[in-house]
Amino acid sequence: MSTAATQVDTVPSSMATGEAAGPMPMTAVATRLSAICDMIQEHRHTNTPISARRAAAISTMIDDVAATAAEGRPRACRLKRRMSSGPAPVDTARHRATGHPVAVKSLHRRSGRSHVGDVLREACFMAAGGGHPSLAAFRTVARSPGTTDYSIVMDYVGPSLRTVMGDRVDQPFSEAEVRCVMRQLLVGAEVMHGHGIVHRDIKLDNILVGDGGAVRICNYGVAKSLAEKATPSCCFAGTLAYMAPEVLVKNAEHNTLVDAWSLGCVMAELLTGKLPFAGKDEANHLFKIFDVLSVPCKRVWQAMKPQAYDDEVQVWRARQLRVRHRSRLRELFPEEMLSRDGFQVLK
């Protein structure tokens, strides 16, 4: 097998063919979602604060997104205690009518004022999930009376997959356990992607574990809609250890394939108990990826539309060609750890 052929096989399918993913058909949810994102972005571009009345109107539109995706969710809740679940504070609460637990996520500026646009944007992405069992279920957007502090109310699930893995004390998941987790995550990702949503930060910390081993993807803080007119200005979003090459090379047009990459990293981490790639910075992380998977050939590299590291990659490619470097992925996941079918999913 030629080096080029080996290199092509080590990247996601759309890059392997050198073709960009085609435009995704617009669903009713995607249409409403993009309209809300564009509305929030317009406030940011014009540096215009979102008033309480405007926020209420957008919240109603978000409820409409949730209703379109699934049945509506009850709203009333009463704060009970604080818990730790990621960078933003999350409180648990009780639904007044049913007594069912919910979680309340708040985002605040250092001055104490709420990121209204950020809260509304994340709420909209969560609402688009329609309460799917593999996605965090949105209930409503709440505002503290007399303040500009807004919060996202969602179903309470349980601890993060990171916490669950830590409790296992260096005991990786079996292939059967990983298969169960990944099946749920892939279905959840399919639902998101069907509405044109790119999560961009799928990792163990953003996966919640509920009763019976059910898992849900949460935290849409850096998500984007493929349908919004004004995409977020920062294309370098997410967590370094789970970032796809397209993000690392600053390709602002990256699509749902970056989530597939992150899911592959999650799968690898569950199997081995450690991150598959752990670079010190973006360039070093990209080098570590290509050291395992091989540097892509020129055609595939250009299809990634790189805005950075072009010179470095040319040097790495020439060096690997001289030593006939090939993908080492199977060496890291031998057959006694991962079956042939499982490896095809990871690959």
GROMACS .gro file of N, CA and C in nm, residues 255-338:
model
  252
  255ASN      N    1  -1.715   2.141   0.997
  255ASN     CA    2  -1.854   2.099   1.009
  255ASN      C    3  -1.870   1.988   1.112
  256THR      N    4  -1.973   1.908   1.096
  256THR     CA    5  -2.006   1.806   1.196
  256THR      C    6  -1.899   1.700   1.212
  257LEU      N    7  -1.807   1.689   1.117
  257LEU     CA    8  -1.700   1.589   1.128
  257LEU      C    9  -1.610   1.614   1.249
  258VAL      N   10  -1.604   1.739   1.295
  258VAL     CA   11  -1.519   1.765   1.413
  258VAL      C   12  -1.577   1.698   1.537
  259ASP      N   13  -1.709   1.681   1.541
  259ASP     CA   14  -1.770   1.609   1.652
  259ASP      C   15  -1.741   1.459   1.642
  260ALA      N   16  -1.737   1.408   1.519
  260ALA     CA   17  -1.703   1.266   1.500
  260ALA      C   18  -1.562   1.239   1.552
  261TRP      N   19  -1.472   1.333   1.527
  261TRP     CA   20  -1.335   1.320   1.577
  261TRP      C   21  -1.334   1.318   1.730
  262SER      N   22  -1.405   1.410   1.791
  262SER     CA   23  -1.410   1.417   1.937
  262SER      C   24  -1.468   1.289   1.996
  263LEU      N   25  -1.570   1.234   1.931
  263LEU     CA   26  -1.628   1.108   1.978
  263LEU      C   27  -1.526   0.994   1.968
  264GLY      N   28  -1.443   0.997   1.865
  264GLY     CA   29  -1.336   0.898   1.854
  264GLY      C   30  -1.238   0.910   1.969
  265CYS      N   31  -1.206   1.034   2.007
  265CYS     CA   32  -1.117   1.057   2.121
  265CYS      C   33  -1.179   1.006   2.251
  266VAL      N   34  -1.310   1.027   2.266
  266VAL     CA   35  -1.381   0.977   2.384
  266VAL      C   36  -1.375   0.824   2.388
  267MET      N   37  -1.399   0.761   2.275
  267MET     CA   38  -1.395   0.616   2.267
  267MET      C   39  -1.256   0.563   2.305
  268ALA      N   40  -1.153   0.627   2.251
  268ALA     CA   41  -1.016   0.585   2.281
  268ALA      C   42  -0.984   0.602   2.429
  269GLU      N   43  -1.031   0.711   2.488
  269GLU     CA   44  -1.003   0.738   2.629
  269GLU      C   45  -1.073   0.638   2.720
  270LEU      N   46  -1.194   0.598   2.684
  270LEU     CA   47  -1.266   0.499   2.764
  270LEU      C   48  -1.196   0.364   2.760
  271LEU      N   49  -1.140   0.329   2.644
  271LEU     CA   50  -1.075   0.200   2.628
  271LEU      C   51  -0.941   0.190   2.700
  272THR      N   52  -0.867   0.301   2.701
  272THR     CA   53  -0.730   0.298   2.754
  272THR      C   54  -0.716   0.368   2.889
  273GLY      N   55  -0.812   0.454   2.923
  273GLY     CA   56  -0.801   0.529   3.047
  273GLY      C   57  -0.718   0.654   3.034
  274LYS      N   58  -0.675   0.686   2.911
  274LYS     CA   59  -0.595   0.807   2.890
  274LYS      C   60  -0.627   0.868   2.754
  275LEU      N   61  -0.592   0.995   2.739
  275LEU     CA   62  -0.618   1.065   2.613
  275LEU      C   63  -0.531   1.008   2.501
  276PRO      N   64  -0.587   0.993   2.380
  276PRO     CA   65  -0.507   0.941   2.269
  276PRO      C   66  -0.398   1.037   2.223
  277PHE      N   67  -0.425   1.167   2.234
  277PHE     CA   68  -0.328   1.271   2.197
  277PHE      C   69  -0.328   1.377   2.306
  278ALA      N   70  -0.211   1.420   2.346
  278ALA     CA   71  -0.202   1.520   2.453
  278ALA      C   72  -0.089   1.617   2.424
  279GLY      N   73  -0.113   1.710   2.331
  279GLY     CA   74  -0.011   1.809   2.296
  279GLY      C   75  -0.005   1.924   2.394
  280LYS      N   76   0.108   1.990   2.397
  280LYS     CA   77   0.128   2.104   2.487
  280LYS      C   78   0.060   2.230   2.433
  281ASP      N   79   0.050   2.240   2.302
  281ASP     CA   80  -0.017   2.353   2.237
  281ASP      C   81  -0.073   2.304   2.105
  282GLU      N   82  -0.134   2.393   2.027
  282GLU     CA   83  -0.198   2.351   1.903
  282GLU      C   84  -0.102   2.281   1.807
  283ALA      N   85   0.015   2.341   1.783
  283ALA     CA   86   0.112   2.284   1.689
  283ALA      C   87   0.161   2.148   1.737
  284ASN      N   88   0.195   2.139   1.865
  284ASN     CA   89   0.243   2.012   1.921
  284ASN      C   90   0.135   1.906   1.918
  285HIS      N   91   0.010   1.948   1.940
  285HIS     CA   92  -0.101   1.852   1.939
  285HIS      C   93  -0.121   1.799   1.797
  286LEU      N   94  -0.114   1.887   1.698
  286LEU     CA   95  -0.129   1.845   1.559
  286LEU      C   96  -0.017   1.748   1.522
  287PHE      N   97   0.105   1.776   1.569
  287PHE     CA   98   0.218   1.688   1.542
  287PHE      C   99   0.194   1.550   1.602
  288LYS      N  100   0.142   1.546   1.724
  288LYS     CA  101   0.117   1.417   1.790
  288LYS      C  102   0.012   1.336   1.716
  289ILE      N  103  -0.088   1.405   1.662
  289ILE     CA  104  -0.191   1.335   1.584
  289ILE      C  105  -0.129   1.273   1.459
  290PHE      N  106  -0.051   1.352   1.387
  290PHE     CA  107   0.009   1.303   1.263
  290PHE      C  108   0.121   1.202   1.289
  291ASP      N  109   0.180   1.206   1.406
  291ASP     CA  110   0.282   1.107   1.441
  291ASP      C  111   0.219   0.969   1.454
  292VAL      N  112   0.094   0.964   1.497
  292VAL     CA  113   0.022   0.836   1.510
  292VAL      C  114  -0.045   0.799   1.378
  293LEU      N  115  -0.117   0.892   1.319
  293LEU     CA  116  -0.200   0.863   1.201
  293LEU      C  117  -0.130   0.887   1.068
  294SER      N  118  -0.014   0.948   1.070
  294SER     CA  119   0.063   0.989   0.952
  294SER      C  120   0.011   1.122   0.898
  295VAL      N  121   0.101   1.200   0.845
  295VAL     CA  122   0.066   1.329   0.784
  295VAL      C  123  -0.016   1.302   0.659
  296PRO      N  124  -0.128   1.369   0.640
  296PRO     CA  125  -0.208   1.345   0.519
  296PRO      C  126  -0.133   1.390   0.394
  297CYS      N  127  -0.168   1.328   0.281
  297CYS     CA  128  -0.105   1.368   0.155
  297CYS      C  129  -0.146   1.511   0.121
  298LYS      N  130  -0.081   1.570   0.021
  298LYS     CA  131  -0.104   1.710  -0.013
  298LYS      C  132  -0.251   1.736  -0.048
  299ARG      N  133  -0.313   1.644  -0.123
  299ARG     CA  134  -0.452   1.666  -0.164
  299ARG      C  135  -0.545   1.672  -0.044
  300VAL      N  136  -0.526   1.579   0.049
  300VAL     CA  137  -0.611   1.577   0.168
  300VAL      C  138  -0.583   1.697   0.256
  301TRP      N  139  -0.456   1.733   0.268
  301TRP     CA  140  -0.418   1.848   0.350
  301TRP      C  141  -0.484   1.976   0.298
  302GLN      N  142  -0.480   1.997   0.167
  302GLN     CA  143  -0.541   2.118   0.111
  302GLN      C  144  -0.694   2.115   0.124
  303ALA      N  145  -0.753   1.995   0.122
  303ALA     CA  146  -0.897   1.984   0.140
  303ALA      C  147  -0.940   2.028   0.280
  304MET      N  148  -0.846   2.025   0.375
  304MET     CA  149  -0.876   2.069   0.511
  304MET      C  150  -0.876   2.221   0.522
  305LYS      N  151  -0.838   2.291   0.415
  305LYS     CA  152  -0.835   2.438   0.410
  305LYS      C  153  -0.756   2.497   0.527
  306PRO      N  154  -0.630   2.456   0.540
  306PRO     CA  155  -0.550   2.503   0.655
  306PRO      C  156  -0.518   2.652   0.646
  307GLN      N  157  -0.527   2.719   0.760
  307GLN     CA  158  -0.489   2.859   0.771
  307GLN      C  159  -0.365   2.873   0.860
  308ALA      N  160  -0.307   2.761   0.900
  308ALA     CA  161  -0.190   2.762   0.988
  308ALA      C  162  -0.113   2.631   0.971
  309TYR      N  163   0.015   2.636   1.004
  309TYR     CA  164   0.105   2.520   1.011
  309TYR      C  165   0.134   2.454   0.876
  310ASP      N  166   0.116   2.526   0.767
  310ASP     CA  167   0.142   2.467   0.636
  310ASP      C  168   0.290   2.433   0.619
  311ASP      N  169   0.377   2.522   0.659
  311ASP     CA  170   0.522   2.496   0.647
  311ASP      C  171   0.564   2.379   0.735
  312GLU      N  172   0.513   2.376   0.857
  312GLU     CA  173   0.550   2.269   0.950
  312GLU      C  174   0.506   2.133   0.896
  313VAL      N  175   0.386   2.128   0.841
  313VAL     CA  176   0.333   2.002   0.790
  313VAL      C  177   0.414   1.952   0.671
  314GLN      N  178   0.461   2.043   0.585
  314GLN     CA  179   0.544   2.001   0.473
  314GLN      C  180   0.673   1.936   0.522
  315VAL      N  181   0.731   1.990   0.628
  315VAL     CA  182   0.853   1.932   0.686
  315VAL      C  183   0.823   1.795   0.746
  316TRP      N  184   0.713   1.785   0.821
  316TRP     CA  185   0.675   1.657   0.882
  316TRP      C  186   0.649   1.552   0.775
  317ARG      N  187   0.581   1.591   0.666
  317ARG     CA  188   0.548   1.496   0.560
  317ARG      C  189   0.675   1.442   0.494
  318ALA      N  190   0.768   1.533   0.463
  318ALA     CA  191   0.893   1.490   0.399
  318ALA      C  192   0.970   1.395   0.489
  319ARG      N  193   0.972   1.423   0.619
  319ARG     CA  194   1.043   1.338   0.714
  319ARG      C  195   0.980   1.199   0.720
  320GLN      N  196   0.846   1.193   0.721
  320GLN     CA  197   0.778   1.064   0.729
  320GLN      C  198   0.795   0.983   0.600
  321LEU      N  199   0.795   1.052   0.487
  321LEU     CA  200   0.816   0.981   0.360
  321LEU      C  201   0.953   0.916   0.354
  322ARG      N  202   1.053   0.982   0.409
  322ARG     CA  203   1.190   0.928   0.407
  322ARG      C  204   1.199   0.798   0.486
  323VAL      N  205   1.128   0.790   0.596
  323VAL     CA  206   1.137   0.671   0.682
  323VAL      C  207   1.021   0.574   0.659
  324ARG      N  208   0.939   0.600   0.556
  324ARG     CA  209   0.823   0.515   0.523
  324ARG      C  210   0.730   0.498   0.644
  325HIS      N  211   0.698   0.609   0.705
  325HIS     CA  212   0.613   0.609   0.824
  325HIS      C  213   0.472   0.566   0.788
  326ARG      N  214   0.411   0.482   0.873
  326ARG     CA  215   0.273   0.440   0.854
  326ARG      C  216   0.194   0.460   0.982
  327SER      N  217   0.063   0.454   0.968
  327SER     CA  218  -0.024   0.473   1.083
  327SER      C  219   0.007   0.371   1.192
  328ARG      N  220   0.012   0.418   1.317
  328ARG     CA  221   0.040   0.332   1.431
  328ARG      C  222  -0.085   0.313   1.519
  329LEU      N  223  -0.200   0.346   1.465
  329LEU     CA  224  -0.321   0.343   1.545
  329LEU      C  225  -0.352   0.202   1.597
  330ARG      N  226  -0.336   0.101   1.510
  330ARG     CA  227  -0.368  -0.034   1.553
  330ARG      C  228  -0.273  -0.081   1.663
  331GLU      N  229  -0.150  -0.032   1.663
  331GLU     CA  230  -0.055  -0.069   1.768
  331GLU      C  231  -0.104  -0.021   1.905
  332LEU      N  232  -0.171   0.094   1.906
  332LEU     CA  233  -0.220   0.149   2.032
  332LEU      C  234  -0.347   0.078   2.079
  333PHE      N  235  -0.418   0.013   1.985
  333PHE     CA  236  -0.542  -0.056   2.018
  333PHE      C  237  -0.536  -0.197   1.962
  334PRO      N  238  -0.457  -0.284   2.022
  334PRO     CA  239  -0.443  -0.422   1.971
  334PRO      C  240  -0.574  -0.499   1.979
  335GLU      N  241  -0.581  -0.612   1.909
  335GLU     CA  242  -0.706  -0.686   1.897
  335GLU      C  243  -0.756  -0.740   2.030
  336GLU      N  244  -0.665  -0.766   2.124
  336GLU     CA  245  -0.711  -0.813   2.255
  336GLU      C  246  -0.783  -0.702   2.332
  337MET      N  247  -0.761  -0.576   2.293
  337MET     CA  248  -0.832  -0.464   2.354
  337MET      C  249  -0.955  -0.426   2.275
  338LEU      N  250  -0.944  -0.427   2.143
  338LEU     CA  251  -1.051  -0.380   2.056
  338LEU      C  252  -1.063  -0.472   1.936
   0.00000   0.00000   0.00000
